[in-house]
Short mmCIF file of C-alpha atoms and ligand atoms in Angstrom, two decimals:
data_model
loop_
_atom_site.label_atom_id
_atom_site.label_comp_id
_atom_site.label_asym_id
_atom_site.label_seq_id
_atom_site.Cartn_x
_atom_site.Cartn_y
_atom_site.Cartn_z
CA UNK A 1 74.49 127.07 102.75
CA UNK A 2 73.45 129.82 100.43
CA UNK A 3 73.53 128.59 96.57
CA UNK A 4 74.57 130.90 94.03
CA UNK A 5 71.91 130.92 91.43
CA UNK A 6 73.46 132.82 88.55
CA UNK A 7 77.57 132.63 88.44
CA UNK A 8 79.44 135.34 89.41
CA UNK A 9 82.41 134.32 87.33
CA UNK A 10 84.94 136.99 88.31
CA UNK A 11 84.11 136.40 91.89
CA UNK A 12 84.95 132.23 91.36
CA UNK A 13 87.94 133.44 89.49
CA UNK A 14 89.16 135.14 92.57
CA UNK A 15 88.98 131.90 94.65
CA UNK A 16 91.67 130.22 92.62
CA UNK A 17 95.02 131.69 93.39
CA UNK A 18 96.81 130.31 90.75
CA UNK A 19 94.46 131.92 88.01
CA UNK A 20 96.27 135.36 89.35
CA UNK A 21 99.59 133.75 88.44
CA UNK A 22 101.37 134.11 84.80
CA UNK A 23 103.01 131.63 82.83
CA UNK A 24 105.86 133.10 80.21
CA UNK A 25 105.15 136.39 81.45
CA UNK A 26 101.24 135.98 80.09
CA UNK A 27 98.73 135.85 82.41
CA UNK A 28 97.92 132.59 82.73
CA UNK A 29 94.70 131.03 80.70
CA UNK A 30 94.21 127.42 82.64
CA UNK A 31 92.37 124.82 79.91
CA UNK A 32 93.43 121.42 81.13
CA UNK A 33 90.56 120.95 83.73
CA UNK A 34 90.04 117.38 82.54
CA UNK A 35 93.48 116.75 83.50
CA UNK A 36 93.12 118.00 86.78
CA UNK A 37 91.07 121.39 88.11
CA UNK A 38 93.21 124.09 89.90
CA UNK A 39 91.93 124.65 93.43
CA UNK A 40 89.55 127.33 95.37
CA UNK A 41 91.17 128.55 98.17
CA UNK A 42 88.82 126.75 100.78
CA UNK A 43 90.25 123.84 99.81
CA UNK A 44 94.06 124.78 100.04
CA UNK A 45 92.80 126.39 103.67
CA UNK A 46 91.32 122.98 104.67
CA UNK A 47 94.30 120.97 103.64
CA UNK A 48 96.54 123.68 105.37
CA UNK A 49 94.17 124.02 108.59
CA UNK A 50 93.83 120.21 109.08
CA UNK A 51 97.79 120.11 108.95
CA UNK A 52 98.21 122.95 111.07
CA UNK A 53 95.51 122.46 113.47
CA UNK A 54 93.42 118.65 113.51
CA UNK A 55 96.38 116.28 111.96
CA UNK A 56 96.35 112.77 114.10
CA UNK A 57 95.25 109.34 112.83
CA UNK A 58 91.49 108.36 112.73
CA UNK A 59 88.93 106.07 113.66
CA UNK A 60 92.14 105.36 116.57
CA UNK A 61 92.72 107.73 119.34
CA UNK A 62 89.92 108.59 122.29
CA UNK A 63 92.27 112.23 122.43
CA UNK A 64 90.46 115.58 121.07
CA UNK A 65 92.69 115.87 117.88
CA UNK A 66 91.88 112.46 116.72
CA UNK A 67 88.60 112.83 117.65
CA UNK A 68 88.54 116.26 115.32
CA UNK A 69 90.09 114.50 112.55
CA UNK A 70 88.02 111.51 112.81
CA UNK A 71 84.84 113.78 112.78
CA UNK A 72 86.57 115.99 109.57
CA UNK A 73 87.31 112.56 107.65
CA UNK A 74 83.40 110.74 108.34
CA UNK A 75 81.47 114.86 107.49
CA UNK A 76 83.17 114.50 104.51
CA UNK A 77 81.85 110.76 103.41
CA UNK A 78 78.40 112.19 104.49
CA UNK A 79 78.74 115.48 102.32
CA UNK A 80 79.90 113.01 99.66
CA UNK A 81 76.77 110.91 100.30
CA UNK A 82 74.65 114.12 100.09
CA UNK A 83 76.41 115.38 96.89
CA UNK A 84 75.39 112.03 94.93
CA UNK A 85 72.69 111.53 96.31
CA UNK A 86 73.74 108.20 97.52
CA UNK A 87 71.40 106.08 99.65
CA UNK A 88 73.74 105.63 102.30
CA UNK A 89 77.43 106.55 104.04
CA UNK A 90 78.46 103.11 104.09
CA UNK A 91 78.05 102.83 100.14
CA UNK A 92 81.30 105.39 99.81
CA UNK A 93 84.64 103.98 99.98
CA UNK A 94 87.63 106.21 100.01
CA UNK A 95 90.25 105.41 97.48
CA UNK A 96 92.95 106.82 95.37
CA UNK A 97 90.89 108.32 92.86
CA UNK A 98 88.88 106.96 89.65
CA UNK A 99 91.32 104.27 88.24
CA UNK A 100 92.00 102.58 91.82
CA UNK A 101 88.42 102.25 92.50
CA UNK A 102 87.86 100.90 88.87
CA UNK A 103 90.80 98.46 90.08
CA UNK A 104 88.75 97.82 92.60
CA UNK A 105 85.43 96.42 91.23
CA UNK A 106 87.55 94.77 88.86
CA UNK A 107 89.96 92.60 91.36
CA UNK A 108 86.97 92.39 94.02
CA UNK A 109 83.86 92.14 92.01
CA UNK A 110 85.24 90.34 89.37
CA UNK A 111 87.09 88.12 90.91
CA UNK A 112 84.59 86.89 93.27
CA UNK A 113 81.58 87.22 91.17
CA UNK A 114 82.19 86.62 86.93
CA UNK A 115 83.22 83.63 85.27
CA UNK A 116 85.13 82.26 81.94
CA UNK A 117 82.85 83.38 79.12
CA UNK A 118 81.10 85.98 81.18
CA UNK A 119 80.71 89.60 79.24
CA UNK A 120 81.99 92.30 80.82
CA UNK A 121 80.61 95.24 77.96
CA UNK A 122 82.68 98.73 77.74
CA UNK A 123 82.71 101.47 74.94
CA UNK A 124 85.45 102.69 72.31
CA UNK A 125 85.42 106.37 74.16
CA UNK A 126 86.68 104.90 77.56
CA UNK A 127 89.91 106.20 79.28
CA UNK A 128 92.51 103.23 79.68
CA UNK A 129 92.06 102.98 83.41
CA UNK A 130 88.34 101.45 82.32
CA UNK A 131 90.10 99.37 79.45
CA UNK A 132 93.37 98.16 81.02
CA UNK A 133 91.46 96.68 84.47
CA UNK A 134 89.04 94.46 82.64
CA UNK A 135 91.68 92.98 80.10
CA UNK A 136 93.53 92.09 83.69
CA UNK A 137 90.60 90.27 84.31
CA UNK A 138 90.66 88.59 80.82
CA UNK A 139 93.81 87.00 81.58
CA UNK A 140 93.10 86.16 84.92
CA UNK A 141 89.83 84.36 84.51
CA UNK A 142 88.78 84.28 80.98
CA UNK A 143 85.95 87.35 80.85
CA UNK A 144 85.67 88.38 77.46
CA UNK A 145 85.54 91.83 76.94
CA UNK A 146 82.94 93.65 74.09
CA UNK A 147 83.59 97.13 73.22
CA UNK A 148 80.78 99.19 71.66
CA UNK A 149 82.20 101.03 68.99
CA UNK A 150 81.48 104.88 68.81
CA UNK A 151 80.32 106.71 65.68
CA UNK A 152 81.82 109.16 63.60
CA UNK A 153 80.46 112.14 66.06
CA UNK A 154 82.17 110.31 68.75
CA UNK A 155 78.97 108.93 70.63
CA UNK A 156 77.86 106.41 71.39
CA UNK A 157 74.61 104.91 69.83
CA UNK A 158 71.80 103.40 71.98
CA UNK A 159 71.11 100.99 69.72
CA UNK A 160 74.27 100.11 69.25
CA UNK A 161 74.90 99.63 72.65
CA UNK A 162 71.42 97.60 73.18
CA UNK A 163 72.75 95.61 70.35
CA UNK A 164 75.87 94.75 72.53
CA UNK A 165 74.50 93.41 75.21
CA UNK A 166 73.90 89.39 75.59
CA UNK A 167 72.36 87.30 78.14
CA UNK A 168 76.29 86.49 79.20
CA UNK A 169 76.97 90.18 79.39
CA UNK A 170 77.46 90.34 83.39
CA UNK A 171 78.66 94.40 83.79
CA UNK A 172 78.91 97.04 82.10
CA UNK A 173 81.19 99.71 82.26
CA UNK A 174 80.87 103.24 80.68
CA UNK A 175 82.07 106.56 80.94
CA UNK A 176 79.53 109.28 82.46
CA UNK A 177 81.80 111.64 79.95
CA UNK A 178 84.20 110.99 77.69
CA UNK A 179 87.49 113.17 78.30
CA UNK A 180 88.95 112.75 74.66
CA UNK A 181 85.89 114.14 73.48
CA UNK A 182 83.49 115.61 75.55
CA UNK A 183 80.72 113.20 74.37
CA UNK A 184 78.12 112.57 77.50
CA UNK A 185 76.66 109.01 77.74
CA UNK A 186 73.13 108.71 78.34
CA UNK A 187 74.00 106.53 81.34
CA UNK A 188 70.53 106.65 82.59
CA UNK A 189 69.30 104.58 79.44
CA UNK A 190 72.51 102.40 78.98
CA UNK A 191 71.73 101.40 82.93
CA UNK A 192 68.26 100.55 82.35
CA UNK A 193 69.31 98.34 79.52
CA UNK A 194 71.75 96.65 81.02
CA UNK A 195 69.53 95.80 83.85
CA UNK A 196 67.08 94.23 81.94
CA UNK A 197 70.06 91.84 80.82
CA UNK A 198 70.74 91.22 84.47
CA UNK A 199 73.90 93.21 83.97
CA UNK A 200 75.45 94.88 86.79
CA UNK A 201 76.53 98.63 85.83
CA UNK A 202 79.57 101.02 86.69
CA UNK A 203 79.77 104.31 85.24
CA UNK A 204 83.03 106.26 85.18
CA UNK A 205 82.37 109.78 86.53
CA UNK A 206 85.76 110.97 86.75
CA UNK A 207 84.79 113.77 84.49
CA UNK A 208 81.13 114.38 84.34
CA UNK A 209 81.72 114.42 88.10
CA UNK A 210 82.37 118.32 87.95
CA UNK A 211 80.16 119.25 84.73
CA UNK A 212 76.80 117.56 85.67
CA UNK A 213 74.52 117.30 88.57
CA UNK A 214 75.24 112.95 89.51
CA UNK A 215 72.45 110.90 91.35
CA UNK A 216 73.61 107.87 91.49
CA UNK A 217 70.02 106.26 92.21
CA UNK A 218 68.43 108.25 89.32
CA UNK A 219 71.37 106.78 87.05
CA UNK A 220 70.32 103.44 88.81
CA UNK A 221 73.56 102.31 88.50
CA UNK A 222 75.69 99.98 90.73
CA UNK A 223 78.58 101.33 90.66
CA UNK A 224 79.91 105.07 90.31
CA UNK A 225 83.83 106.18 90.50
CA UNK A 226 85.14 109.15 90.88
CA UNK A 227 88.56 111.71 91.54
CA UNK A 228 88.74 114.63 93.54
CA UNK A 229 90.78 116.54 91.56
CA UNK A 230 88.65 116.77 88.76
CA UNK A 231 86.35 118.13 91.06
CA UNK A 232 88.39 121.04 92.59
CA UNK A 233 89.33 118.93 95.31
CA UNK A 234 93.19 117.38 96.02
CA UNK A 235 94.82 115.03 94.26
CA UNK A 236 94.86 111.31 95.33
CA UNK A 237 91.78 111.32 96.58
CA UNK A 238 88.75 109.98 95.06
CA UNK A 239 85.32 107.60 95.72
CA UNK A 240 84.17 104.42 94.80
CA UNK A 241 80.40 104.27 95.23
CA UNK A 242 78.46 101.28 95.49
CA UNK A 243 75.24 99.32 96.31
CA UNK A 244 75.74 98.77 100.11
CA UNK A 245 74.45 94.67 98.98
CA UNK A 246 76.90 94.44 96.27
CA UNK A 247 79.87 95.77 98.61
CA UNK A 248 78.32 93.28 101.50
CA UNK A 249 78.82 90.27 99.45
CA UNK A 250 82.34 91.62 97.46
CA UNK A 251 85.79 90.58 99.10
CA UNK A 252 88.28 93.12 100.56
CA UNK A 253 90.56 94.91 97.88
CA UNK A 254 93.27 95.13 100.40
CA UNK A 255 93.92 93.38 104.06
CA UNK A 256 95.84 95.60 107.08
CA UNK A 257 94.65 97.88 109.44
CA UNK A 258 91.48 99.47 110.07
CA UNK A 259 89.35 97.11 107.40
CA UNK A 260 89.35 94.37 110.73
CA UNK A 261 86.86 93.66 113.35
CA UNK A 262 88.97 91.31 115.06
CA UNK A 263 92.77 89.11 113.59
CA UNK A 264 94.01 85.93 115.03
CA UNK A 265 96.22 83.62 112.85
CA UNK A 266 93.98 81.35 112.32
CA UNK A 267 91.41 83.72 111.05
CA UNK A 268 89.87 87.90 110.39
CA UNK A 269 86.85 89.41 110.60
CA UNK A 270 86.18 92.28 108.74
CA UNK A 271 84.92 95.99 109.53
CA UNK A 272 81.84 96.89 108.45
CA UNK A 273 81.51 99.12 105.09
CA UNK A 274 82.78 100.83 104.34
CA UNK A 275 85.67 99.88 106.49
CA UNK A 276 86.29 96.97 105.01
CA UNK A 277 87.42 98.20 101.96
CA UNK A 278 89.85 101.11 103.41
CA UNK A 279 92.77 99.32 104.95
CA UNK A 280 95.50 101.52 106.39
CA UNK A 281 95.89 104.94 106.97
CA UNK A 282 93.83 106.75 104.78
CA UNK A 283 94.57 109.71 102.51
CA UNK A 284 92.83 112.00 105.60
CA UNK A 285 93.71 115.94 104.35
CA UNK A 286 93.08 114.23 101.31
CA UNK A 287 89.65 113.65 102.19
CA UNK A 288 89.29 117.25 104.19
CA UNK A 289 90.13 118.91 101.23
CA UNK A 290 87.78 117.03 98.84
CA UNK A 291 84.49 117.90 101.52
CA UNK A 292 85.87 121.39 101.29
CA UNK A 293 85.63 120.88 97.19
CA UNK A 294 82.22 119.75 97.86
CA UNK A 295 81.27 122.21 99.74
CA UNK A 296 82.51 124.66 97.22
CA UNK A 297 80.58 123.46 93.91
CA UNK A 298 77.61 123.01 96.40
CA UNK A 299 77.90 126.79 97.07
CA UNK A 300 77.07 126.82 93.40
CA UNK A 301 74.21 125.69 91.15
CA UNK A 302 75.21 123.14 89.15
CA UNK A 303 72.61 123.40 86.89
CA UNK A 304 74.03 126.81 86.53
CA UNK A 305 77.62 125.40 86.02
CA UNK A 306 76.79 123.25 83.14
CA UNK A 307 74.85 125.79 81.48
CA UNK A 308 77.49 128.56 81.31
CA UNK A 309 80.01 126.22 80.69
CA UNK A 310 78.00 124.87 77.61
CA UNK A 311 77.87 128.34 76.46
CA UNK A 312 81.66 128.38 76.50
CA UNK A 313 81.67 125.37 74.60
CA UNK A 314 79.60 126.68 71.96
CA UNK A 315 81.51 129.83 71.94
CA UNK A 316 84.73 127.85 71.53
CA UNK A 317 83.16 125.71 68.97
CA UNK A 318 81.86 128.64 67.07
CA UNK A 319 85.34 130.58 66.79
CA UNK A 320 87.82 127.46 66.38
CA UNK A 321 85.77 126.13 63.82
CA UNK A 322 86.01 128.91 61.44
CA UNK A 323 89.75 128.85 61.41
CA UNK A 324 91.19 127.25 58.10
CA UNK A 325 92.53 123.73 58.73
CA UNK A 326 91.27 123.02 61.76
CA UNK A 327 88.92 119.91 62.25
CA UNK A 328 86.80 119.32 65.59
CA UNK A 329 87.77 115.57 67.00
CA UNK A 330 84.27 114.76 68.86
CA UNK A 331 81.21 116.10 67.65
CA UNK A 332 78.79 114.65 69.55
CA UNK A 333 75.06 116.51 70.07
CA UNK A 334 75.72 115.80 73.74
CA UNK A 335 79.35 116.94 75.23
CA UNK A 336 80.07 119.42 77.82
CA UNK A 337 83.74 120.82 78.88
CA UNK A 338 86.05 119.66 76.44
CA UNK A 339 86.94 120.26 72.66
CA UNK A 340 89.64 118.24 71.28
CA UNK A 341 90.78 119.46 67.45
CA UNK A 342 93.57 118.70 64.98
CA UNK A 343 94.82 121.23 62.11
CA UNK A 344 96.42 119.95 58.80
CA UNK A 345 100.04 120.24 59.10
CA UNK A 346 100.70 120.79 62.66
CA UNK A 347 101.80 118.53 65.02
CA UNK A 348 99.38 118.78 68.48
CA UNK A 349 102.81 119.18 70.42
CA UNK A 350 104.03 121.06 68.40
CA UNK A 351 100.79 123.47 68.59
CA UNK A 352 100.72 123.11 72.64
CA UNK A 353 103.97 124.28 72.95
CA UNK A 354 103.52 127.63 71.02
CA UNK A 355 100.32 128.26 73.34
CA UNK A 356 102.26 127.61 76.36
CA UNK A 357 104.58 130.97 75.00
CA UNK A 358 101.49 132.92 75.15
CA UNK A 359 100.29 131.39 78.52
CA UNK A 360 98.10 128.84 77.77
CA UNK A 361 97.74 125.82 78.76
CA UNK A 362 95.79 122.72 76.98
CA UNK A 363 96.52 119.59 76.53
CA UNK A 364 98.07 117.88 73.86
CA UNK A 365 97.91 114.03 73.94
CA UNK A 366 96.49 110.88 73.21
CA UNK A 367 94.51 111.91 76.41
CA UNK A 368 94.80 108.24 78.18
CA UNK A 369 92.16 107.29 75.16
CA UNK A 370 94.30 105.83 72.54
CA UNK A 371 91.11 103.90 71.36
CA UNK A 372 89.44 107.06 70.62
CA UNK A 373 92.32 108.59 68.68
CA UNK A 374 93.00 105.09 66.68
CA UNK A 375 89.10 105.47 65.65
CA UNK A 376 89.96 109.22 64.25
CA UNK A 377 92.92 107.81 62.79
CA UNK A 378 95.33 110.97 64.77
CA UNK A 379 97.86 110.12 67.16
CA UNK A 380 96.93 113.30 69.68
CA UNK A 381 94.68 116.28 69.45
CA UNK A 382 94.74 119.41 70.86
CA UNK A 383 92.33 119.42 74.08
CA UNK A 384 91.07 122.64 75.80
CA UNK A 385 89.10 121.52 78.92
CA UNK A 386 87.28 123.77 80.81
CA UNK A 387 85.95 124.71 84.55
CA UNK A 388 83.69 127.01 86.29
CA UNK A 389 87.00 129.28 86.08
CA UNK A 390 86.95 129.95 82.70
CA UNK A 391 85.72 132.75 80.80
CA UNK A 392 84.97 134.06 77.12
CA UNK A 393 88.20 135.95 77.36
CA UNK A 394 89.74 132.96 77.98
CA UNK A 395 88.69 131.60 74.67
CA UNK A 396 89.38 134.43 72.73
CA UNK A 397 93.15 134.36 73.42
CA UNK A 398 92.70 130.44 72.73
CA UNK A 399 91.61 131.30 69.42
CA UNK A 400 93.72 134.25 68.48
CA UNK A 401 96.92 131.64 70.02
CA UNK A 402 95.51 128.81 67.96
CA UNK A 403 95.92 131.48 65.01
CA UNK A 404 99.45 133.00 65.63
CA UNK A 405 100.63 128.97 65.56
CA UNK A 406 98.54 128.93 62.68
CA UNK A 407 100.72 131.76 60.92
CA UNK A 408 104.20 129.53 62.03
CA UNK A 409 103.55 126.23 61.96
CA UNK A 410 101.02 125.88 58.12
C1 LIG B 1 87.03 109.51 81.95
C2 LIG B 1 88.16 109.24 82.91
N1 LIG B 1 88.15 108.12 83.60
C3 LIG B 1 89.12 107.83 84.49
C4 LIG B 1 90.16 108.69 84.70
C5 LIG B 1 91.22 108.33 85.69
O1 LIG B 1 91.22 109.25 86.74
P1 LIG B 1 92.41 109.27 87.78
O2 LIG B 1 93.68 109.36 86.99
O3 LIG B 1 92.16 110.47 88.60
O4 LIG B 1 92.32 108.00 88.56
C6 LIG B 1 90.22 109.87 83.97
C7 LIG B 1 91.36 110.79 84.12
O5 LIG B 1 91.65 111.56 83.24
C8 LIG B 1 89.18 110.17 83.07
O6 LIG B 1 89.17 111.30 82.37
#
């Protein structure tokens, strides 16, 4: 596959047929990637053409269109495989998306493997679906749960984090990227640390998934989630990466079909991995339509992706800044994609809903993080979120929208 080298942004624009579309009679400006990314049209075709054309069951029927689907659903694990540079196929479990397969390592890893007292270490800039599964596990058997708290630039401090860590922390689980903020983890370091403590180490790529190049093995992490969707692919689709030894020794998640080797009543065997931890039918177009969104940001240089979409960034940074009133939630040296702000006197609804008039769309929540926002003492910000979509025109009628509301709302 040829590998586009510098970004021809018009040309990616082009792929995304809902970028053509307008919203309140504006053409529409799309900055709520780190909710979910709109779609290229290679991966609408492959969701369409597998319906139209390959849809049966897999890993079941000897006929051709099983057989096609089958082969569509496994060239997708090993693109996967290839895209984070994971060891092996059988270390990539299909799931839901980021939260099930945190759900996952929590009920299965947990479960089986940490005791009363054990530490399972997280940070202050996580999303709730990497809060809310370990305080499951607090009730259920008595982990305790540290959280390393994040400084006033919204990162994350090494040494605080080395700090953290105890001889009873037993995993750690951080964000790759934070999507309240932007701020990027040095997961690389945090890993190595935790290792030395014994620790085993997940890392929450549900957004630097789409911003960064990820090698899992370079992270040397044990774990690595991630969505689809926030990757250009479909929604409900996502991957749960881990050490083939870890997922040897871990219970199933779930029992029924296809995660069996053989069933009597008196007692199961279990598939091999990843098998064993994707009972019943799977999400399959699901999983079409995510190789197709690998395929896509392959087709780009993703070196090249984060470095035009820091210069958005900056650019955004640079005009937003200078408007009167408005403060920058999330400073941090490192961030890509995503800049969260509050102004003086205006509610973030409030704001979001006079940018939706002129056709823009951002985000205005607590973002799943309410952590983050109880540490900047604001119940929501403003978030604009970007993708490989974007362009400095696209900021520019941010920043002259951000105005107007200015003009009405202060
Ligand atoms: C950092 C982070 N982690 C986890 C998630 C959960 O992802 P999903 O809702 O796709 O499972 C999100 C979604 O916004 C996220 O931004």
């Amino acid at each position: 596959m040829s590998v586009e080298t510098t970004l021809d942004i018009a040309a990616i624009r082009a792929r995304f047929p809902i970028l053509a579309q307008t919203e309140n009679g504006q053409p529409l400006v799309y900055l709520d990637s780190g909710a979910t990314t709109q779609k290229p049209d290679t991966v609408i075709e492959a969701v369409r053409d597998y319906y139209r054309h390959d849809n049966a069951n897999v890993h079941r029927g000897v006929y051709a269109l099983s057989e096609r689907a089958t082969e569509a659903y496994e060239g997708a694990r090993d693109q996967l495989r290839d895209f984070i540079h994971a060891p092996s196929r059988k270390e990539l479990v299909f799931v839901r998306g980021a939260t099930e397969a945190i759900n996952l390592v929590a009920q299965s890893y947990g479960r089986a493997f940490l005791q009363p007292g054990d530490e399972v270490l997280i940070t202050e800039l996580e999303h709730h679906s990497n809060i809310v599964p370990w305080q499951f596990l607090r009730e259920q058997i008595g982990i305790k749960l540290v959280v390393v708290p994040i400084n006033e630039r919204g990162e994350v401090p090494l040494a605080d984090f080395e700090a953290a860590l105890s001889d009873r922390t037993r995993l750690v689980a951080i964000s790759h990227m934070s999507n309240a903020l932007g701020t990027i983890n040095d997961v690389t370091a945090m890993a190595r640390l935790a290792k030395e403590k014994g620790a085993k180490v997940l890392v929450d790529g549900a957004q630097a998934i789409a911003h960064l190049p990820v090698d899992v093995q370079a992270i040397g992490c044990d774990f690595y989630v991630f969505s689809g969707h926030k990757m250009y692919g479909p929604t409900g689709i996502g991957v749960l990466w881990a050490r083939e030894a870890l997922l040897e020794q871990m219970p199933p998640y779930q029992g029924g079909g296809d995660m069996i080797h053989t069933v009597t009543f008196e007692k199961t065997e279990y598939n091999e991995l990843p098998y064993k931890f994707e009972a019943g039918t799977p999400n399959i177009a699901g999983v079409v339509g995510l190789g197709a969104a690998v395929r896509f940001m392959q087709s780009l240089d993703r070196a090249a992706i984060e470095a035009y979409e820091r210069e958005l960034l900056d650019y955004a940074t640079e005009q937003l800044q200078n408007l009167p009133g408005l403060v920058i939630i999330g400073q941090a040296r490192h961030k890509a994609a995503v800049i969260s702000f509050k102004i003086e006197g205006a509610h973030p609804h409030d704001l979001a809903t006079l940018m939706d008039q002129d056709g823009i769309a951002v985000r205005a929540s607590h973002h799943c993080a309410q952590p983050v926002m109880q540490k900047f003492q604001v119940p929501a910000t403003v978030r604009a979120s970007f993708g490989v979509y974007n362009t400095f025109d696209d900021v520019d009628r941010l920043v002259a929208s951000v105005q107007e509301a200015l003009d009405m709302l202060v």
